[in-house]
XYZ file of C-alpha atoms in Angstrom:
492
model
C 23.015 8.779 -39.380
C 20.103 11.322 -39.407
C 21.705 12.591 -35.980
C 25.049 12.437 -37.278
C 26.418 9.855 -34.837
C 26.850 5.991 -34.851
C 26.136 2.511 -33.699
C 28.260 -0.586 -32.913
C 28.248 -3.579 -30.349
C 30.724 -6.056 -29.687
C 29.735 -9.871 -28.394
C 31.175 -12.356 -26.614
C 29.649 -16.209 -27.114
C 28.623 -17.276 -23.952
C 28.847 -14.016 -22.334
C 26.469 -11.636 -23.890
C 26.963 -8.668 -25.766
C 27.254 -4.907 -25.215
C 25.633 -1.909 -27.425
C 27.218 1.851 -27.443
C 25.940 4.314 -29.547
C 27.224 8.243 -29.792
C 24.950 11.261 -31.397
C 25.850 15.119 -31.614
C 23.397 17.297 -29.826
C 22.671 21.156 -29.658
C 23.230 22.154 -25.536
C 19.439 22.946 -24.382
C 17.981 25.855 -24.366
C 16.024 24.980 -20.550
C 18.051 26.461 -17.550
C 19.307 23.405 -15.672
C 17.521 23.903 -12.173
C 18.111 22.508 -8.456
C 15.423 21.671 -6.066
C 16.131 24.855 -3.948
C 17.972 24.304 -0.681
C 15.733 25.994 2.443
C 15.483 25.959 6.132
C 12.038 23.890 7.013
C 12.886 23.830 10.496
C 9.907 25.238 12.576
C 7.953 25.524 9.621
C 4.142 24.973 9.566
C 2.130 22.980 7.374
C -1.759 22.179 7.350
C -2.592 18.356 6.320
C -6.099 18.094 5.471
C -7.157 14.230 4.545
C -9.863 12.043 6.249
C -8.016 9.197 5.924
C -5.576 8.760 9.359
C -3.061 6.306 7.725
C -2.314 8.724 5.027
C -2.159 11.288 7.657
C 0.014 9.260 9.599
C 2.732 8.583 6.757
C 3.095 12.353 5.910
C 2.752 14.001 9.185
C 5.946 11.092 9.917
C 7.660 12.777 7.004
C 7.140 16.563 8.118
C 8.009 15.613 11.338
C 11.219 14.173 10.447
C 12.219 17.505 8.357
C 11.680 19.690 12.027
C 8.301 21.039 10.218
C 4.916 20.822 12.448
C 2.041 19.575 10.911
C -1.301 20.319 12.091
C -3.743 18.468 10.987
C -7.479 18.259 9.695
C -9.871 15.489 8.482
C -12.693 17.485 6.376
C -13.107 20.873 5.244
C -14.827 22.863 7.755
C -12.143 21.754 10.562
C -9.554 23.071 7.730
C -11.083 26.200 7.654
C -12.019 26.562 11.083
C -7.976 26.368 11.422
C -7.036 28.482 8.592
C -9.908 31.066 9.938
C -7.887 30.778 13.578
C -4.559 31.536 12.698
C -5.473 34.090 10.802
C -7.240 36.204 13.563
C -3.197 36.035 14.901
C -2.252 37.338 11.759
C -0.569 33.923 10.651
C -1.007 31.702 7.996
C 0.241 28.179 7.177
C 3.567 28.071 5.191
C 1.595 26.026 2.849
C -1.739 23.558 2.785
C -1.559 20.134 1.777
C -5.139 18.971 0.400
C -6.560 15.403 -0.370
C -9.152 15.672 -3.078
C -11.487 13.259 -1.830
C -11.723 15.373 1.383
C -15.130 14.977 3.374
C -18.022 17.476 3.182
C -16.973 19.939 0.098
C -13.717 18.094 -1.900
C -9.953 19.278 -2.006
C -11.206 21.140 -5.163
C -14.018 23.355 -3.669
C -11.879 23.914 -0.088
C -9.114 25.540 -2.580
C -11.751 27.493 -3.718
C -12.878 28.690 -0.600
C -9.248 29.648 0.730
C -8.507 31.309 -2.242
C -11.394 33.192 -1.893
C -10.528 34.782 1.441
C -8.404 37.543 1.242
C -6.831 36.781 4.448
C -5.862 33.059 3.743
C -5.517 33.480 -0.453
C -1.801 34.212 -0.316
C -1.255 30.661 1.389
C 0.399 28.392 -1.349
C -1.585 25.037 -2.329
C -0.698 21.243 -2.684
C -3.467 19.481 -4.184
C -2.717 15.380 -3.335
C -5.337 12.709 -5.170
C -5.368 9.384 -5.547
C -7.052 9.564 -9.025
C -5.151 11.922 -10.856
C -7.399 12.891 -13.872
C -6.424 13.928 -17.294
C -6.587 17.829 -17.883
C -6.919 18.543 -14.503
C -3.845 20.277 -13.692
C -4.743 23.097 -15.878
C -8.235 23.660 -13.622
C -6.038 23.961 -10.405
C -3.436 25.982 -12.115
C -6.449 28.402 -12.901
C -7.864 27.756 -9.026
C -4.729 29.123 -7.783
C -3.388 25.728 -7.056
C 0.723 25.585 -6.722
C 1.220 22.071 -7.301
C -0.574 18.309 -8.188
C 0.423 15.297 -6.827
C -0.520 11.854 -7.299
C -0.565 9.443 -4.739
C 2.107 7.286 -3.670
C 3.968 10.042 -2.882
C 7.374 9.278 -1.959
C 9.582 11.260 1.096
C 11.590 12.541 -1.710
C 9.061 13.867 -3.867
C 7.152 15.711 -0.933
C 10.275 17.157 0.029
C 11.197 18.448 -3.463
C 7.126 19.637 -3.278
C 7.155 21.729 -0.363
C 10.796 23.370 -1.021
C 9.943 24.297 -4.321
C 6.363 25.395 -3.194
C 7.601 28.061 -0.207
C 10.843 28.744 -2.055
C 8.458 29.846 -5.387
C 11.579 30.962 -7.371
C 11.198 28.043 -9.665
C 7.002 28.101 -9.782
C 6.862 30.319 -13.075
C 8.955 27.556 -15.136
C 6.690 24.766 -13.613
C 3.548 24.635 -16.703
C 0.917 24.518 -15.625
C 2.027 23.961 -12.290
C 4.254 21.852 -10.169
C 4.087 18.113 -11.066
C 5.972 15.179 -10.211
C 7.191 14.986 -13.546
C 9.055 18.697 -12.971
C 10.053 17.687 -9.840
C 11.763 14.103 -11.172
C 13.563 16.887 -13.610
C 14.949 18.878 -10.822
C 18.850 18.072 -9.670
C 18.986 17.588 -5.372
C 20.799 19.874 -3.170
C 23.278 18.471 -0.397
C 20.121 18.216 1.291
C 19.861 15.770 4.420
C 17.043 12.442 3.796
C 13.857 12.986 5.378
C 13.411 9.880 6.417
C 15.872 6.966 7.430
C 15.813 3.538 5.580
C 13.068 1.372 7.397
C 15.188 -1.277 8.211
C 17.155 0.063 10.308
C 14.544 0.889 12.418
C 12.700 -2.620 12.625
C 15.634 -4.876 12.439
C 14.595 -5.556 16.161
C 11.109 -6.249 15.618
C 9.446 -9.522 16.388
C 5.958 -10.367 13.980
C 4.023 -13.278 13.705
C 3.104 -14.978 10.482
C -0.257 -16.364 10.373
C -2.093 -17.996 7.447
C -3.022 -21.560 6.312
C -1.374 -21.750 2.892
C 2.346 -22.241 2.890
C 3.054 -20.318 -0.210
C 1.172 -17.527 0.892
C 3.737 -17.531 4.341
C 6.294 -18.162 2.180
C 5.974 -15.142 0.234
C 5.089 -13.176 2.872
C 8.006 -14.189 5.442
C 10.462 -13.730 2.489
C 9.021 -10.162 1.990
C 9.568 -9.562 5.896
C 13.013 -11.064 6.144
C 14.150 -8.286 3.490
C 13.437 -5.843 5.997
C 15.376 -7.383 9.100
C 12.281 -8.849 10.751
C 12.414 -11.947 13.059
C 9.131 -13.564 12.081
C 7.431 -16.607 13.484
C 4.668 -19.118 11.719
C 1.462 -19.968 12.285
C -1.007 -21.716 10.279
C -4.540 -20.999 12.192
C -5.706 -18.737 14.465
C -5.508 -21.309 17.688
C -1.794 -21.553 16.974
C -1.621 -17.872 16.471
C -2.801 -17.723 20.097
C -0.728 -20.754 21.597
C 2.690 -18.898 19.967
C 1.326 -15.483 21.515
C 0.643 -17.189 25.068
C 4.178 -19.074 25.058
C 6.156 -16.434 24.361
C 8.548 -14.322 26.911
C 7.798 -11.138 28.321
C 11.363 -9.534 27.171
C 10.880 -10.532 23.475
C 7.333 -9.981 22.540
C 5.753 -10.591 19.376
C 5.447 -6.399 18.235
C 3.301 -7.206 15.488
C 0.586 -9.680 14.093
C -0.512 -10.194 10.220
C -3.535 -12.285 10.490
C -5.110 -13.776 7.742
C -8.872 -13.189 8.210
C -10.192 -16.062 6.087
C -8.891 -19.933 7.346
C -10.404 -23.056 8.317
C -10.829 -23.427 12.167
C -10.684 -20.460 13.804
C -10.514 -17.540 11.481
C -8.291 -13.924 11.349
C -11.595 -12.217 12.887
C -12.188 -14.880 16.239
C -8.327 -14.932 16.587
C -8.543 -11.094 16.762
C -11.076 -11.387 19.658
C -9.462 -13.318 21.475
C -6.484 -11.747 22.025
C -8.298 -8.624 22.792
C -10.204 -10.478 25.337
C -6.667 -11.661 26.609
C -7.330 -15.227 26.078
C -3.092 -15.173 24.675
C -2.240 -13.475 27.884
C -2.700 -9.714 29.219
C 0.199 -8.721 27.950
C -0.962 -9.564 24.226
C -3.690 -7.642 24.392
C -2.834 -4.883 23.039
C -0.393 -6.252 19.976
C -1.170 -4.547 16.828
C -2.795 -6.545 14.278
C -3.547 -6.227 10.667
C -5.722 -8.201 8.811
C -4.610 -9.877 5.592
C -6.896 -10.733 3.213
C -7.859 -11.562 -0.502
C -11.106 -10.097 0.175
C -11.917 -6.620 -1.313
C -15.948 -6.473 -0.780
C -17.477 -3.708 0.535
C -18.126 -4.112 4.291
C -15.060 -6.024 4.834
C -12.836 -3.278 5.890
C -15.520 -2.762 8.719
C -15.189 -6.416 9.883
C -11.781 -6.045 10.563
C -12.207 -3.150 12.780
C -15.363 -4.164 14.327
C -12.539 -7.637 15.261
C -10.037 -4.991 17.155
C -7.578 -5.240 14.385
C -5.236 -2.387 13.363
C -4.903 -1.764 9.384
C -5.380 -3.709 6.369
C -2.845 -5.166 3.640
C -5.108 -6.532 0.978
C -3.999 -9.769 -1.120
C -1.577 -10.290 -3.362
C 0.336 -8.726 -1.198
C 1.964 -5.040 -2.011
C 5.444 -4.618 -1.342
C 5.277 -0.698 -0.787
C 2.364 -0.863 1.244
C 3.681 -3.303 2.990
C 6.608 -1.371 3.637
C 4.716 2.108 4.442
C 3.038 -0.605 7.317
C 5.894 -1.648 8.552
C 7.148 1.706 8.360
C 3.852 3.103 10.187
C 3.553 0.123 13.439
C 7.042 -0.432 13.890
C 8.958 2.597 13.034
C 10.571 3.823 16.450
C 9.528 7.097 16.022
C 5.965 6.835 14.178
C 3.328 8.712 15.546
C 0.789 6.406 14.652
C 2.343 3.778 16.930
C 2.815 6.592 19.718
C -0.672 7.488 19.690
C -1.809 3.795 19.339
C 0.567 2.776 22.649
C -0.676 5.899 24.118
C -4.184 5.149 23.927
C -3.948 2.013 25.911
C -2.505 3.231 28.723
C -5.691 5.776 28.735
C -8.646 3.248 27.987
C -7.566 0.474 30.783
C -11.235 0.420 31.149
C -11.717 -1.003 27.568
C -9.379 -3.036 26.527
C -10.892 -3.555 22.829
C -11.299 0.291 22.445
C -9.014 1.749 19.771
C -7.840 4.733 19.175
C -9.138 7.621 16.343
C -5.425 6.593 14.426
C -6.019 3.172 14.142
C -8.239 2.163 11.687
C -7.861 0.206 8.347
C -5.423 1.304 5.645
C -7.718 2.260 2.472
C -5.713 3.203 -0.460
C -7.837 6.343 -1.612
C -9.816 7.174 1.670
C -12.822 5.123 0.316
C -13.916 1.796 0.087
C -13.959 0.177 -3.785
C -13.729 -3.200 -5.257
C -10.135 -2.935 -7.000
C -7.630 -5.249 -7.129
C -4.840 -4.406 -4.789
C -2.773 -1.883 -6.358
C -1.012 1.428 -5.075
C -3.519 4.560 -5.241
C -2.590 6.537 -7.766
C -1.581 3.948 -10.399
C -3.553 5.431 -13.549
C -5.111 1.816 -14.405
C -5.602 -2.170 -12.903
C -2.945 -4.221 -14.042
C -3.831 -5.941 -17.192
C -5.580 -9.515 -16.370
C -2.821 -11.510 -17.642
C -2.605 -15.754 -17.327
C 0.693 -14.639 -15.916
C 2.163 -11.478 -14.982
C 5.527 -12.572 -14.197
C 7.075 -9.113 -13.304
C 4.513 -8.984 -10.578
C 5.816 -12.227 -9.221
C 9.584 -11.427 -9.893
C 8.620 -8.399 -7.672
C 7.081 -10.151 -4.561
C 10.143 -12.517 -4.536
C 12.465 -9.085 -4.669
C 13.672 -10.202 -7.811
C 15.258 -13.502 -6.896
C 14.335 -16.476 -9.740
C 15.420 -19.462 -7.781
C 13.026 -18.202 -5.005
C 10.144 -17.933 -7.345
C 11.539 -21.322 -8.862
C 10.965 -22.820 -5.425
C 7.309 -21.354 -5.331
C 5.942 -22.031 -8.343
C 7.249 -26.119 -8.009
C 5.412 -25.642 -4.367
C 2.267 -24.532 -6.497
C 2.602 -26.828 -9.083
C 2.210 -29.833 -6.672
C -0.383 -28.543 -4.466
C -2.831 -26.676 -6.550
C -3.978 -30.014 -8.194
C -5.571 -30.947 -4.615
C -7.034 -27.701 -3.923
C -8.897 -27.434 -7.737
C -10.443 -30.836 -7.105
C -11.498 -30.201 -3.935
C -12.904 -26.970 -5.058
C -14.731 -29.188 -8.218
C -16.372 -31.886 -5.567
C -17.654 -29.142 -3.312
C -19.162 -27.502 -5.987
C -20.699 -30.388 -7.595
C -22.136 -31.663 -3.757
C -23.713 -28.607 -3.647
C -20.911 -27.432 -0.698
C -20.839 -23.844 -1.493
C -19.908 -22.279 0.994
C -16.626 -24.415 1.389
C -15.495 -24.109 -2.321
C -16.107 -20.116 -1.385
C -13.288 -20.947 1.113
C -11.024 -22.700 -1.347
C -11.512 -20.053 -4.170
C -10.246 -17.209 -1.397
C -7.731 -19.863 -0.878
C -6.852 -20.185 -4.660
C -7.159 -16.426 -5.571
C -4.851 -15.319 -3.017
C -1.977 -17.947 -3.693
C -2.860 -17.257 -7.615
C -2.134 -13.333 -6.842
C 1.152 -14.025 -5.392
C 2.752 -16.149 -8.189
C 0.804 -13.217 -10.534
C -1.579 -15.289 -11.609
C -4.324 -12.639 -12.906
C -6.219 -14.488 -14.776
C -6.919 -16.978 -12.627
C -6.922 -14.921 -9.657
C -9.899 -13.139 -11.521
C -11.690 -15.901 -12.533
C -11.727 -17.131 -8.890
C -12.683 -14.351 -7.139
C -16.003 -14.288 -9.636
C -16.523 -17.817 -8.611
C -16.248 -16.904 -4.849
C -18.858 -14.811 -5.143
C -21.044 -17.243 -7.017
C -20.400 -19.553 -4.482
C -21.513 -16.787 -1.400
C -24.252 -15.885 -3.309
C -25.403 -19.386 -3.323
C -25.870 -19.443 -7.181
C -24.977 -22.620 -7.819
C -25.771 -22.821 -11.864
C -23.442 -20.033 -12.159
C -20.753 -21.486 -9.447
C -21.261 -24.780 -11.955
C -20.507 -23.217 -15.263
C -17.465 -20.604 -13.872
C -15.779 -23.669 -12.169
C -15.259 -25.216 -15.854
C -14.020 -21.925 -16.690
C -11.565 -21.767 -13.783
C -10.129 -25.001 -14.536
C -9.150 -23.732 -17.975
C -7.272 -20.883 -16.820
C -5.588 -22.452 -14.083
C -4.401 -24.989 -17.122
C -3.099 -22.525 -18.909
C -1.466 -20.672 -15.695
C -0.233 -23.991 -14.994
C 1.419 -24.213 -18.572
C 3.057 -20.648 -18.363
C 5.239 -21.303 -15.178
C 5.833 -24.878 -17.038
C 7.377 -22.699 -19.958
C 9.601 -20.813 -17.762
C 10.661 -23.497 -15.386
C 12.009 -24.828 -18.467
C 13.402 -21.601 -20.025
């Protein structure tokens, strides 16, 4: 009434019901305002970020728009190449800049540019990972043309850079260009920069391995909604046996290997197929670890094995998908360059190329829980966070149905085993069935419990067993009550 309008619904029993409303509004006063519509072909952009996954990912996306990217992995290379071009009397069409960049930080490399005469008028992208409150307003004042957190979609950074060069729309942008004034912006007719994924992987073959069948089942699920053809294995010998028996003309094109099971292990597995021991034509597969494990040090084991990248645990849809994307796309340059390298270092078959190292969210190791960068906080630590787990199963409830009746049945075993171990004094095997536990618990969103075992994992590797004894009670409890919430809505 205040608005001058009205409410109303009508219902149906048994059908549901439907609610309309109208209101009377004043037209705005803001200009509407389209993302403007430019040529990027042939168009040159400097990426500078340490981290060569990130690169990877966006120099894909520039590519794909007909814009080169040159790139540069700390602040005096930047420079150097800014320095360079303009000696020619050229200067990038615009910089993008990570702020965690080595040496000096994206903040004090803006700084420096703008300080040059000769390389000032170059228009800057500032992309973090940590986007901090009241920060825009210092790189509005640093000369700064936009601020962009990370995940950054192909949409968004396309919308970015038009807006950036174009610079007709910067003086409405306050303080600067945001993600928020780009989401405002209408689209031109303006042509995708980058085709659906599965289009380009519905070919690919990858192989599955990891002990715990509701982990596979999660993560095959995830894979089959991108077109994949993906094949099991439950250790790392079978990982090897599957790899061996399989024919030349339909190779495996891809490997997630968990790095922590019983037997032989993600990291042995790894060696051995770099040592050929799954055939010579193996050898070379890209790998990437999968694990629950976020401890410092660990993203060096899995290079140090000959893996590839990373996927932490529970597993990530869109990083899973910018993975995919990255290894399997037909045209990604971190594949090319991968490929490329081992037809240059037949000498050293374990070598690996510059590109391919692990995928670390914000360029630096932490302990977080597996999230996107850029997220402003850690999901809450809920005793179930079932829009998480709606998510991994792409939104299908009889799938998650299926798993939590799977977990239901065998996470009884697993928590007594994990009791008895701990009680005989077997720590480092309950460490094994906690990693176990915490990675099945973050796939059915289990936060609580996930939590509350990865604290008890470390107890356990730590050796501290009056701790270890006291946390299992704990762990018990919230596994209970995880236990009772997918109870309540199997029975919803």
């Amino acid at each position: 009434n205040a608005m001058g309008g009205d409410v109303w619904f009508t219902s149906e029993l048994g059908k549901g019901s439907c609610f309309s409303f109208k209101v009377l509004l004043h037209k705005s006063e803001r200009p509407e305002m389209v993302t403007p519509d430019i040529e990027l072909r042939g168009r040159r952009i400097l990426l500078v970020d340490d981290n060569p996954t990130n690169q990877a990912i966006i120099a894909d996306e520039l590519v794909s728009l007909g814009i080169e990217p040159v790139l540069a992995s700390n602040a005096n290379d930047a420079m150097a190449l800014c320095t360079e071009y303009a000696h020619k009397g050229q200067l990038f069409d615009l910089a993008l800049l990570d702020r965690q960049v080595p040496e000096i930080g994206g903040i004090k490399l803006g700084k420096k540019l703008k300080g040059d005469s000769r390389l000032a008028p170059m228009p800057l992208v500032m992309m973090t990972s940590q986007a901090q409150r009241g920060e825009a307003n210092e790189l509005t004042a640093l000369g700064f043309a936009a601020y962009l957190s990370r995940p950054v979609s192909a949409q968004t950074l396309l919308a970015a850079i038009t807006v950036v060069i174009d610079g007709s729309l910067l003086p409405h942008a306050k303080p600067m260009v945001t993600r928020q004034f780009l989401d405002n912006l209408q689209l031109p007719n303006a042509p995708t920069p980058l085709q659906p994924a599965t289009h380009q992987l519905a070919q690919a073959r990858v192989l599955l391995v990891d002990d715990n069948s509701i982990n596979r089942d999660v993560a095959k699920d995830l894979l089959a909604e991108f077109g994949l053809a993906t094949s099991l294995a439950c250790d790392g010998r079978e990982a090897l046996a599957l790899l061996a028996a399989t024919p030349a003309e339909q190779p495996f094109e891809l490997v997630l290997m968990d790095c922590q099971m019983p037997g032989m292990d993600g990291y042995e597995a790894t060696r051995a197929i770099r040592r050929g021991d799954a055939g010579d034509a193996n050898r070379s597969v890209v790998i990437v670890a999968m694990t629950a494990n976020v401890m410092r040090g660990e993203k060096q084991c899995c290079l140090d094995a000959g893996m590839n990248d990373y996927l932490s645990k529970p597993i990530d849809v869109e990083l899973l998908e910018l993975i995919l994307q990255k290894w399997l796309g037909r045209e990604s340059t971190a594949r090319a360059l991968f490929l490329d390298s081992q037809c240059t270092q037949q000498n050293d078959p374990l070598a690996l190329p510059a590109d391919c190292v692990i995928l670390d969210k914000d360029a630096r190791e932490t302990a977080a829980p597996s999230s996107l960068a850029g997220r402003d906080e850690p999901a809450p630590c809920l005793v179930w966070d079932m829009p998480s787990a709606l998510k991994r199963v792409r939104g299908r409830p009889e799938r998650l149905m299926s798993l939590i009746d799977s977990y239901s049945e065998k996470s009884p075993e697993i928590i007594t085993d994990l009791y008895q171990k701990i009680e005989s004094h077997d720590l480092p095997e309950a460490a094994r069935l906690c990693h176990t536990l915490r990675g099945i618990a973050g796939n059915l969103g289990g936060s609580q419990l996930m939590a509350t075992a990865q604290d008890l994992e470390t107890f356990c590797l730590n050796k501290n067993y009056s701790e270890a004894e006291r946390l299992v009670g704990e762990l018990l409890v919230c596994n209970h009550q995880f236990i009772n919430a997918l109870s309540d809505y199997r029975h919803a």
